[in-house]
Coordinates of C-alpha atoms in Angstrom, one line a residue:
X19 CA 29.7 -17.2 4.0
X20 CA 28.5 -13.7 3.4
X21 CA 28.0 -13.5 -0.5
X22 CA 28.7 -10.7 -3.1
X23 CA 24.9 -9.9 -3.0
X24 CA 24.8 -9.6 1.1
X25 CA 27.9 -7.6 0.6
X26 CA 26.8 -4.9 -1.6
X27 CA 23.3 -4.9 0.4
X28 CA 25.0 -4.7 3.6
X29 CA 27.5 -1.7 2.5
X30 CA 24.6 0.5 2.0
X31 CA 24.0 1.2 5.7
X32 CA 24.7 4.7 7.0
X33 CA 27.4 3.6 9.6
X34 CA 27.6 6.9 11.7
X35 CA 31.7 7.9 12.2
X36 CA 32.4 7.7 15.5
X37 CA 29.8 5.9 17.4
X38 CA 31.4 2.8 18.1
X39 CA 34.0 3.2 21.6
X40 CA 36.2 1.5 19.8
X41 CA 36.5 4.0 17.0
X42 CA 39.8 6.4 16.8
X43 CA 37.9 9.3 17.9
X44 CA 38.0 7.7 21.4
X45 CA 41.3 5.9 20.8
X46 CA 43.1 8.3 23.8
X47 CA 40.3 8.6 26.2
X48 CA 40.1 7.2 29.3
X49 CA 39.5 4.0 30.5
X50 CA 38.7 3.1 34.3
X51 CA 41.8 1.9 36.5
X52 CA 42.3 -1.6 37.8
X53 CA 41.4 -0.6 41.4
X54 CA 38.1 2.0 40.9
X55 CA 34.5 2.1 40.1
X56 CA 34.9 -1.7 41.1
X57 CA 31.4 -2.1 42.8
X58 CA 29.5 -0.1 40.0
X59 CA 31.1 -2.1 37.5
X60 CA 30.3 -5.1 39.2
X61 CA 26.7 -4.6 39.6
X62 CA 26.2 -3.7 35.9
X63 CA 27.7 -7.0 34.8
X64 CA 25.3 -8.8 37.4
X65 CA 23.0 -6.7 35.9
X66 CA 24.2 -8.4 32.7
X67 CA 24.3 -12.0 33.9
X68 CA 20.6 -12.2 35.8
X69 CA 18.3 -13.9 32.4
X70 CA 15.6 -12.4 34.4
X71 CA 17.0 -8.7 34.7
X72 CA 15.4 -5.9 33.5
X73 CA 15.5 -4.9 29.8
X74 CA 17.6 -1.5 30.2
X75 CA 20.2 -0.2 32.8
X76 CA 20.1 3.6 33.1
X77 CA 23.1 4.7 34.6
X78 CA 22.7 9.2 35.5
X79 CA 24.6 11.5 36.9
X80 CA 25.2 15.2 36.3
X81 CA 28.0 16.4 34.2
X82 CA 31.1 15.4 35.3
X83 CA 30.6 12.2 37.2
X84 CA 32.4 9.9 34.8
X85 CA 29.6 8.6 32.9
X86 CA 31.4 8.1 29.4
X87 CA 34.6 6.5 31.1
X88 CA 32.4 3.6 32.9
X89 CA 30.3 3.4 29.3
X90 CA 34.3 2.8 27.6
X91 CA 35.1 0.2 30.1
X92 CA 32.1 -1.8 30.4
X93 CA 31.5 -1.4 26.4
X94 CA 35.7 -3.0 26.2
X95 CA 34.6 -5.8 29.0
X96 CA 31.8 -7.0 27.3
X97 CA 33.4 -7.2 23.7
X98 CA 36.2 -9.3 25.6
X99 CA 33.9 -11.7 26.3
X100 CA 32.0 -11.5 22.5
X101 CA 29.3 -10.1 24.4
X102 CA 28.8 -6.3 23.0
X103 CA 26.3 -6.4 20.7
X104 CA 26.8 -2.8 19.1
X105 CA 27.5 0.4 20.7
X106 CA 26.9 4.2 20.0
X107 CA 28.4 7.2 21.8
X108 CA 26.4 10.3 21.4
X109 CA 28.3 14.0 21.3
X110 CA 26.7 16.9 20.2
X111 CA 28.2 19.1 17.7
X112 CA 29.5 15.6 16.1
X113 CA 27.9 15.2 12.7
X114 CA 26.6 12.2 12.8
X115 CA 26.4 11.3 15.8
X116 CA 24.7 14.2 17.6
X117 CA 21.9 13.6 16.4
X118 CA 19.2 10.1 15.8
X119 CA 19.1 9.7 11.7
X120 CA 21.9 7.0 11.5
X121 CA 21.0 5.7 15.1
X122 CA 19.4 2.4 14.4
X123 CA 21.1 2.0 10.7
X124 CA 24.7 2.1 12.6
X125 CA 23.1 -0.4 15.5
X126 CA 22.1 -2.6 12.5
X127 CA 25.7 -2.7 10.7
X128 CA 27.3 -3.0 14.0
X129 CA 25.0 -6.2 14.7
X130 CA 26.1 -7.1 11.1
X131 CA 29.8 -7.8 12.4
X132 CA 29.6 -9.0 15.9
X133 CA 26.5 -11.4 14.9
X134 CA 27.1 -12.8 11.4
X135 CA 23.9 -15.0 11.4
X136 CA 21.5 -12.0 11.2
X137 CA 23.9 -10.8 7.9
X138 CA 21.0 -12.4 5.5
X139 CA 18.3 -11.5 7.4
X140 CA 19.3 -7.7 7.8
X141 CA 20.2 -7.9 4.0
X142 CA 16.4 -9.5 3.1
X143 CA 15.1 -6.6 5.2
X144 CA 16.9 -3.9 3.1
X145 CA 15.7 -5.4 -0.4
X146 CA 11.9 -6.2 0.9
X147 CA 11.9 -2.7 2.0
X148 CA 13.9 -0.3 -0.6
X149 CA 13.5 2.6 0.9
X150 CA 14.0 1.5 4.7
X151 CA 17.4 3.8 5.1
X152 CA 14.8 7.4 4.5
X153 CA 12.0 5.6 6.8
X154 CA 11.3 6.9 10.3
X155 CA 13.4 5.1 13.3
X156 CA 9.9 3.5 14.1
X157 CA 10.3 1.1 10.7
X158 CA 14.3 1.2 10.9
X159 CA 14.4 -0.3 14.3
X160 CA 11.4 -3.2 13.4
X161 CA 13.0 -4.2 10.2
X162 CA 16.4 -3.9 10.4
X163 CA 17.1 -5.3 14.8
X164 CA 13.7 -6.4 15.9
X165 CA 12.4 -8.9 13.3
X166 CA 15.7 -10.1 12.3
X167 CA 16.6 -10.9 15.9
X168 CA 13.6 -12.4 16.5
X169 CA 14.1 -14.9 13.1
X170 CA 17.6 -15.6 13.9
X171 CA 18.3 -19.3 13.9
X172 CA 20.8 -19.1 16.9
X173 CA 21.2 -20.7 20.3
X174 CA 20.4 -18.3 23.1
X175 CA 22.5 -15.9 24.0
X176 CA 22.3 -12.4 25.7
X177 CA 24.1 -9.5 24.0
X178 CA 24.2 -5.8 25.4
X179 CA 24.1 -2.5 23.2
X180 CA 26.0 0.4 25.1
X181 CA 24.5 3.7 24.3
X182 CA 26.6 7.0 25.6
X183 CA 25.8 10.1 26.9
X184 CA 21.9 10.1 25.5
X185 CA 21.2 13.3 26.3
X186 CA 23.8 14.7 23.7
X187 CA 21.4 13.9 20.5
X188 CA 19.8 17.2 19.7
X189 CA 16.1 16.2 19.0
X190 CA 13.7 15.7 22.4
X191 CA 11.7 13.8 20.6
X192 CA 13.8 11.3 19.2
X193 CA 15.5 10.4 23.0
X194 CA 12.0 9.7 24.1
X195 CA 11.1 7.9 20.8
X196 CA 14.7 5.7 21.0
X197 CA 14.1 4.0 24.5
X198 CA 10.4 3.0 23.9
X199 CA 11.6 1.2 20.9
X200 CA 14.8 -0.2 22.7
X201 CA 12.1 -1.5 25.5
X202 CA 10.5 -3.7 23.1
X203 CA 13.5 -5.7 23.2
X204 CA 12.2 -7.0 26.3
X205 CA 10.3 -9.9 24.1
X206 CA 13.3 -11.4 22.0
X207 CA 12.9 -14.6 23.2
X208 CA 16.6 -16.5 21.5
X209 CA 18.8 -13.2 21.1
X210 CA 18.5 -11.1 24.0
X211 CA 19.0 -7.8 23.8
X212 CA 20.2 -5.7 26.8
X213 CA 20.7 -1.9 26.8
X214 CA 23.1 0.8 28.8
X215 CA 21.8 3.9 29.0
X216 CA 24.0 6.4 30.1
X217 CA 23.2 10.3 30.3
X218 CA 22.6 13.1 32.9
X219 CA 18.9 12.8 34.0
X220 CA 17.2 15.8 32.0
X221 CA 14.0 16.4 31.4
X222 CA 13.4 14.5 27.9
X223 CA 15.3 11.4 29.4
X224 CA 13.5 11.2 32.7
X225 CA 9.6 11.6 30.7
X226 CA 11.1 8.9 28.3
X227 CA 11.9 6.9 31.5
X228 CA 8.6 7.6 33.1
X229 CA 6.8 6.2 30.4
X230 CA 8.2 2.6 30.2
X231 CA 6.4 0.0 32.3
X232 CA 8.4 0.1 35.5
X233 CA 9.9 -4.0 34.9
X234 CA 11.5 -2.7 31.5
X235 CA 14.7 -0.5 33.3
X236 CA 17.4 -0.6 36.0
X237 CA 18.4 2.7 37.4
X238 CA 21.5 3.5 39.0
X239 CA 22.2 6.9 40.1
X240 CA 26.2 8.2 40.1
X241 CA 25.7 11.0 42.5
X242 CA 24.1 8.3 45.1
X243 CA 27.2 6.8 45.4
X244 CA 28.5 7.4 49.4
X245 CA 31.5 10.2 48.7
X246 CA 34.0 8.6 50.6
X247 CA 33.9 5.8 47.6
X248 CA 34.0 8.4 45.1
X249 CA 36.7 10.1 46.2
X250 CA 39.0 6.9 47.4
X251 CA 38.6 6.0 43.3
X252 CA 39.6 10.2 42.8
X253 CA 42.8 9.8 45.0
X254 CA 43.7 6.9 43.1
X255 CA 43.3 8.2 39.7
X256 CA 45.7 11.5 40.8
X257 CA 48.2 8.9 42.6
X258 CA 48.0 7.1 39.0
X259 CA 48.5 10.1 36.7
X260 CA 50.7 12.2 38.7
X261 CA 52.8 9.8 39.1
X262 CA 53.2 8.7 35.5
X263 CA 53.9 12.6 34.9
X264 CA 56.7 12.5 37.5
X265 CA 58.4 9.2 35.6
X266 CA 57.7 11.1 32.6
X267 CA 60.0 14.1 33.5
X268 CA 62.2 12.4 35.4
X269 CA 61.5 14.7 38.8
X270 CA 63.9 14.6 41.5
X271 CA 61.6 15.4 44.2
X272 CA 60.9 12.2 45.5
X273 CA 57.5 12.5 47.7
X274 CA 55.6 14.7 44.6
X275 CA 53.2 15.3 45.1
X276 CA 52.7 14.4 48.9
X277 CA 49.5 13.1 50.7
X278 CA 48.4 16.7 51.7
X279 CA 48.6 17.5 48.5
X280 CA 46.7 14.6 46.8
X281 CA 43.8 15.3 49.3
X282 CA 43.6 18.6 48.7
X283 CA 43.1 17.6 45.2
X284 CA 40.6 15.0 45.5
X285 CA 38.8 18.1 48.0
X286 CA 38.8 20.6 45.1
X287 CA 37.1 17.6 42.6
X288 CA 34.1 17.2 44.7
X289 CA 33.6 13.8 43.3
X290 CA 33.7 15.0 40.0
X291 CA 35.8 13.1 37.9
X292 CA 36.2 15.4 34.8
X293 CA 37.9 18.1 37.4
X294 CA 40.5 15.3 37.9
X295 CA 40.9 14.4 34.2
X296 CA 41.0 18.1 33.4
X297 CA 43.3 18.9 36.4
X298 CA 45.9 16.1 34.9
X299 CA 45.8 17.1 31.3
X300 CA 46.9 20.8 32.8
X301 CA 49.9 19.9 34.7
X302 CA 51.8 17.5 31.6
X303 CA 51.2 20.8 29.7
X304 CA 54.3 20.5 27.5
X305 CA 55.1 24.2 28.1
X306 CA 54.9 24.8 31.7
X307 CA 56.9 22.9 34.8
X308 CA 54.5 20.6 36.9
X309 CA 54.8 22.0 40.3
X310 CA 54.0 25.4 38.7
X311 CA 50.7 24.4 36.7
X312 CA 50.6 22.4 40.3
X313 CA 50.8 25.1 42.5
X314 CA 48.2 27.3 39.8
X315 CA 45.5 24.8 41.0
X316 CA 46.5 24.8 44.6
X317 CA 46.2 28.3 45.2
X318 CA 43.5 29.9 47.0
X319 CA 40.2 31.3 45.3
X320 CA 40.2 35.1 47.1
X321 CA 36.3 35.5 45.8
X322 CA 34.9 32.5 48.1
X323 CA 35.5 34.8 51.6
X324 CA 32.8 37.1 50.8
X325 CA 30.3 34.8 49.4
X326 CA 27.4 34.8 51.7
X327 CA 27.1 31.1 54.1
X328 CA 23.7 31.4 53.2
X329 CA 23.4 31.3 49.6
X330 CA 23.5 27.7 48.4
X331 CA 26.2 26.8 46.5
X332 CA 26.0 25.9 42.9
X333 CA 26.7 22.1 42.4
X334 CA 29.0 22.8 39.5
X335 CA 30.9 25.5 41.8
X336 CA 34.0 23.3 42.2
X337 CA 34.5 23.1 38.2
X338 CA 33.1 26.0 37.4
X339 CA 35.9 27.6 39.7
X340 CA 38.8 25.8 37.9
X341 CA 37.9 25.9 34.4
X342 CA 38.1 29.8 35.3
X343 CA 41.3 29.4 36.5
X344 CA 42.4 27.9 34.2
X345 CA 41.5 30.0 31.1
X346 CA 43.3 32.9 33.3
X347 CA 46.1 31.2 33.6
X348 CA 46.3 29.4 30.0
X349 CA 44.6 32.4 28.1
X350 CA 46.1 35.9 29.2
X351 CA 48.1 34.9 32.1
X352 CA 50.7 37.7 32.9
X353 CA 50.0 40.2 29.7
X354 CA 50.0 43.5 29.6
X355 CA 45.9 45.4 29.4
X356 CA 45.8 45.5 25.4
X357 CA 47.5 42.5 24.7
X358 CA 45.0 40.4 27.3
X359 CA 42.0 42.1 25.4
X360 CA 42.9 41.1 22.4
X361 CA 43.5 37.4 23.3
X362 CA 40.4 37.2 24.7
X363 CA 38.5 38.8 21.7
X364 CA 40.5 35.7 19.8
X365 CA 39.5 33.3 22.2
X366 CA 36.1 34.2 22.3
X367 CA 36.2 34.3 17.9
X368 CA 37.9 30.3 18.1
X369 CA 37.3 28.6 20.8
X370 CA 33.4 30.0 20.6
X371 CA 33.1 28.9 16.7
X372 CA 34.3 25.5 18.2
X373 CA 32.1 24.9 20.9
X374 CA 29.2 25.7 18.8
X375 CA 29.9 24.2 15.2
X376 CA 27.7 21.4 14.4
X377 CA 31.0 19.5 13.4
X378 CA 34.5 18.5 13.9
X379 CA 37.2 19.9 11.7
X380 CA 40.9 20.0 11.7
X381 CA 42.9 23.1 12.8
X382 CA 44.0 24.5 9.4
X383 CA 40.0 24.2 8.1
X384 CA 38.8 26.0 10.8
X385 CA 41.4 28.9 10.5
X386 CA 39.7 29.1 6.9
X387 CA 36.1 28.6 7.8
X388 CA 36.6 31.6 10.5
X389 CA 38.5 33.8 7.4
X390 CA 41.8 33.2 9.5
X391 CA 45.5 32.5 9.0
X392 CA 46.0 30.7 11.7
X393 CA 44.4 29.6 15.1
X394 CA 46.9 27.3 16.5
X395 CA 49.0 29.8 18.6
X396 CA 45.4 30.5 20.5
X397 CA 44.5 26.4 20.7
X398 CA 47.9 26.0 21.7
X399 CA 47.4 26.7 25.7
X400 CA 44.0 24.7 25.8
X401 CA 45.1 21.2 25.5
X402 CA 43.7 20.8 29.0
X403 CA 39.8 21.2 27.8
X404 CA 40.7 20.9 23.4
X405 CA 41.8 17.5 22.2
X406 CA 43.7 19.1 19.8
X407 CA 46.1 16.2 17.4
X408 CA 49.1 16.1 16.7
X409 CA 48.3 15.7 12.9
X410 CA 46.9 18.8 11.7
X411 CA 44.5 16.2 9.6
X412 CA 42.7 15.4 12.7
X413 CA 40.1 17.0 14.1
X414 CA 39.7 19.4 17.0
X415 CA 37.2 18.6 20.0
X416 CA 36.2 19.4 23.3
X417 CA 37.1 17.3 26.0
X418 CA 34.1 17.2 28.1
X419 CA 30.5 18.7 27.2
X420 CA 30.8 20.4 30.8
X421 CA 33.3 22.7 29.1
X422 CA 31.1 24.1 26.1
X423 CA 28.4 24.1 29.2
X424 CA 30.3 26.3 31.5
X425 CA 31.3 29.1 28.4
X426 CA 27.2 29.3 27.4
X427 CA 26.1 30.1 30.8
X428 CA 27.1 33.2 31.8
X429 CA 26.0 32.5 35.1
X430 CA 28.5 29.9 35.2
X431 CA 31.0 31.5 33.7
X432 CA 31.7 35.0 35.5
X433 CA 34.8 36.4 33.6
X434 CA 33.4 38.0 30.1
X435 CA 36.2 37.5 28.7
X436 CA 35.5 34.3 28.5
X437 CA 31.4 34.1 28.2
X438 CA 30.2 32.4 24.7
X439 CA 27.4 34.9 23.0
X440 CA 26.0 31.7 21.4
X441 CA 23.6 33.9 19.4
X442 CA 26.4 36.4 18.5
X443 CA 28.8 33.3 17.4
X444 CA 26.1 31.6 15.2
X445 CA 25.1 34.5 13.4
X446 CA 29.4 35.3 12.6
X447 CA 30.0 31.7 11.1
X448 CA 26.7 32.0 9.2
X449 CA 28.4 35.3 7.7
X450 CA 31.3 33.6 7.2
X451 CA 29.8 30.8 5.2
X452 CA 27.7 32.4 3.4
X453 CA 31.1 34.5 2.3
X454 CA 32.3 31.0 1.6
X455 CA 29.6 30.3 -0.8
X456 CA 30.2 33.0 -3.3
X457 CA 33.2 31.5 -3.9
X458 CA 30.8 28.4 -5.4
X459 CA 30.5 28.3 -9.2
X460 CA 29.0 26.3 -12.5
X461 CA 31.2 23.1 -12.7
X462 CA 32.6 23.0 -9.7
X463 CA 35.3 19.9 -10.1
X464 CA 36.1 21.2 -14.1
X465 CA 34.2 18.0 -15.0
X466 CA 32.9 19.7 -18.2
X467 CA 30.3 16.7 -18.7
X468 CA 27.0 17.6 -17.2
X469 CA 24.9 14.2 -16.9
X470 CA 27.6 12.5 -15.5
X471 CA 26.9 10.1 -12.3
X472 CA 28.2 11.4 -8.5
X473 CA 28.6 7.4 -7.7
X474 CA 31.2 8.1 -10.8
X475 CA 32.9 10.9 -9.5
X476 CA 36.5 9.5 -7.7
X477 CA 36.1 10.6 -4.1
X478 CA 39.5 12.3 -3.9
X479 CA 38.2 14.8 -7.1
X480 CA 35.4 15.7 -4.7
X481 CA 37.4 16.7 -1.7
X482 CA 39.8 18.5 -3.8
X483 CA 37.0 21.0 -4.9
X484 CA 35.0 20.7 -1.7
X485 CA 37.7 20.9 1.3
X486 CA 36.3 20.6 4.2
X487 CA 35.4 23.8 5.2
X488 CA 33.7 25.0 2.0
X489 CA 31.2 21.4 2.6
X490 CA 31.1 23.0 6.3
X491 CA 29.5 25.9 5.0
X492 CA 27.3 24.6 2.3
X493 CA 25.8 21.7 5.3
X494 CA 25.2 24.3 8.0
X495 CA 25.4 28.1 7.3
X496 CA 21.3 27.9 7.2
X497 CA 21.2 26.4 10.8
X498 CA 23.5 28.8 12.1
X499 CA 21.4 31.7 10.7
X500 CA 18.7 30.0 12.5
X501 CA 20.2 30.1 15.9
X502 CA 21.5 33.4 15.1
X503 CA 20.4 37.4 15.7
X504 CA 20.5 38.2 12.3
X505 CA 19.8 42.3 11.2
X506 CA 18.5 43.3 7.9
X507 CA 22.2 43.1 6.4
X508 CA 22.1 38.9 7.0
X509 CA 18.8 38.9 5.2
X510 CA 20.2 40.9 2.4
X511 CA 23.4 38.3 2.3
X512 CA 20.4 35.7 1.9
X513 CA 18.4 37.1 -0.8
X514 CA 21.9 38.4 -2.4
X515 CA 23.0 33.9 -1.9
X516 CA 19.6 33.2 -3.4
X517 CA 20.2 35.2 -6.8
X518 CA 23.5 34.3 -7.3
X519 CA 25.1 31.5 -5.6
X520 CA 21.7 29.5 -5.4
X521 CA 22.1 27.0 -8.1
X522 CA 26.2 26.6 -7.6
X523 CA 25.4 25.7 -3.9
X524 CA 22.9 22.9 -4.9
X525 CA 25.3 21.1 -7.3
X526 CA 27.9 21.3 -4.5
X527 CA 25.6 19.4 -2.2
X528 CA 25.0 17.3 -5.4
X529 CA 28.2 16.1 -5.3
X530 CA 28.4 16.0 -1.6
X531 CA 25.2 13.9 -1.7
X532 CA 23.3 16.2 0.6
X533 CA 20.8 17.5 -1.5
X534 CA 18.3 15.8 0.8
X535 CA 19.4 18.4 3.4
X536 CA 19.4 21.0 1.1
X537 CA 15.8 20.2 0.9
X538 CA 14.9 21.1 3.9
X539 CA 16.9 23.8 4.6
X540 CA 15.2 25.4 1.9
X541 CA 12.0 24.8 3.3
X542 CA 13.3 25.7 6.7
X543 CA 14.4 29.4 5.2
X544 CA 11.0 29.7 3.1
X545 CA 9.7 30.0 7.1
X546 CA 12.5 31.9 8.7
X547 CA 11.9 34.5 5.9
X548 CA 8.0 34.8 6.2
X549 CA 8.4 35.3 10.0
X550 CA 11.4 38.0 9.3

């Protein structure tokens, strides 16, 4: 029975929003059908099953591959069978969960619910060490998993913690850090612990890899798989999804879309599985027929004739090529010159800001954040690579990290109307924040009674003063000046923000309880400016 005391203990762990796969964020993502990815899936859960298996299975593959769906499913198997331990699915430019602070801490409260014996034990570990939740992931992950798995009275069993798309959390360091700790749970002798790994395998992954002792991991590489198995699961997935959008419409034709068809299809994906996902999303656009947005994909790339058989082709050709197409098509399509310029200066101001914000807002906050009325008639044609909600409450996001990949490369993405200046758009939502923060002032929630508590402030009085874009701007605008190319006018907006906005901005992290942060963003500009 967990009592009042454990309770109030237990509550005080940073839980990170939206790491679980369970979590609403992920509620409309896909899953992997009945009839694919049925050998993969089947070595992980032997994998699983072997007690004398390795410690971790890394499953790689480049972008695109499908990585996150397989992580879903397997992550849904094993709490089926009350075998998930805890799970947490990386995404950068995610708050929380782009980055490693609330890693272990949301590992530990997950633990909490799907193993209530280590409740007490967790809870001990939190009161013998008061100040365990600002301690390094080092003592966070000995404390709060290690030791209490280690002293848990319980008969053995074997648990698995998924961990998504590693790659996405922003510090190096922290990657490397996370899987030499997680490799210790090789010694739980009553509990034990297994890990998936999934991520692409880059440079900080692989060294963190290279310096386990080769009996702690399992790899398994994605791209290895023979491409006739890849793209028999491909074909089935268009069969599937195509022909739920034909039922969907009601679409007299009765062989759409035919076998030619299909394997053309599963040709253009080149056993990349976000092309199909993508590819699916475009034709059920609500706005357009399905054999047109159909026969936009089918049609022929004119460039490819004159490339060169000699040059080697770019492994990320195949996508690269279609999310081209489809920003042409979705983005400008038939305008007139000044009118097409003028959408893509608007897609470039939105779509950029979104692909590079360090967090998720809704529609209407964003529009404010950028200084805008409205930015839904531009989001409007990119439900094929936005998830953008129904309810305007809920945030916007981008489908697949290959997306935000492919408009930062501008050797990737060859139309400039398109190509992300992530300097350019860093340095115009700093301006904009900053513009945000002169709006600060003494008092901001008309409390009128200085010493009182923030724990005492009602949550909803908070929010009302500090919508969401306005605690956008007071969290980040620093770090986008950082990442910026600021001239000697953004350094006058800073010194201008330091004499009179200073002290308002504090109290509104105050009451945001992010003064922590503010900490070292202040320390971080004390730098910036010495270099400048």
């Amino acid at each position: 029975m967990q009592t009042e005391k454990q309770q109030k203990c237990l509550s005080k762990l940073p839980d990170a929003e939206g790491a679980a796969y369970n979590h609403r964020l992920w509620e409309h993502e896909d899953r992997c059908l009945p009839d694919t990815r049925v050998e993969l899936r089947r070595t992980i859960m032997d994998w699983f099953e072997d007690p004398n298996g390795e410690c971790i299975f890394w499953l790689n593959g480049m972008a695109g591959t499908g990585k996150s769906t397989i992580s879903r499913t397997v992550a849904g198997d094993l709490a089926e069978k009350k075998r998930l331990a805890a799970s947490f699915f990386f995404s950068r430019g995610r708050g929380d969960i782009s980055h490693a602070g609330q890693f272990f801490t949301t590992i530990a409260a997950q633990l909490t619910r799907s193993l209530p014996v280590l409740r007490p034990l967790i809870a001990r570990a939190i009161e013998a060490h008061f100040d365990i939740l600002k301690q390094g992931l080092t003592e966070q992950w000995k404390h709060l998993i290690l030791d209490p798995l280690k002293k848990a009275p319980a008969e053995s069993i074997q648990l698995v913690v998924v961990i998504d798309a590693l790659d996405e959390c922003d510090s190096k360091d922290d990657i490397q850090l996370i899987l030499k700790l997680l490799a210790q749970a090789k010694c739980l002798k009553t509990i034990r612990l297994r890990v998936l790994v999934t991520s692409r395998p880059e440079t900080p992954i692989l060294l963190g890899f290279r310096n386990l002792p080769g009996e702690a991991y399992q790899d398994f590489v994605l791209h290895d798989i023979p491409p006739p198995t890849v793209n028999q699961d491909i074909s089935i997935f268009f069969r599937t999804k195509l022909s739920s959008v034909k039922s969907e419409i009601e679409l007299s034709t009765t062989l759409w879309p035919d076998e030619p068809t299909i394997q053309r299809l599963v040709e253009k994906a080149a056993g990349l599985f976000i092309y199909a996902a993508t590819i699916y999303r475009f034709i059920r656009e609500d706005n357009y027929a399905p054999e047109d947005q159909l026969s936009v994909i089918l049609e022929e790339d004119h460039d490819t004739s004159s490339q060169s058989p000699a040059k080697p082709q770019s492994p990320t050709k195949h996508l690269d090529d279609m999310y081209t197409k489809l920003l042409q098509h979705s983005v400008v399509g038939n305008q007139i010159v000044h009118m097409d310029d003028y959408l893509a200066v608007q897609f470039r101001k939105i779509v950029g800001s979104i692909i590079v914000m360090f967090d998720v807002m809704a529609v209407k906050e964003i529009a404010k954040l950028l200084h805008l009325r409205t930015i839904s008639a531009t989001l409007a044609s990119l439900r094929s690579v936005l998830n953008i909600p129904q309810n305007e409450g809920q945030p916007v996001r981008v489908f697949h990290p290959s997306f935000r990949d492919f408009l930062l490369d501008p050797q990737r993405c060859l139309d400039s109307r398109f190509s992300i200046d992530s300097k350019e758009t860093h340095i115009t939502l700093f301006r904009n924040s900053i513009a945000l923060l002169a709006e600060l002032r003494q008092d901001l929630c008309n409390l009128r009674e200085p010493g009182v508590s923030v724990s005492d402030i009602p949550e909803h009085i908070i929010q009302q003063y500090i919508p969401a874009h306005i605690h956008y701007a007071c969290r980040y605008w620093f770090h986008h000046f950082q990442l910026g190319n600021p001239i000697q006018e953004d350094m006058d907006r800073v010194l201008q923000f330091l004499e009179q906005d200073f002290l308002h901005w504090l109290e509104a992290l105050s009451l945001s309880r992010e003064v922590s942060n503010g900490v070292l963003m202040v320390k971080g500009l004390e730098v910036a400016l010495e270099v400048s």
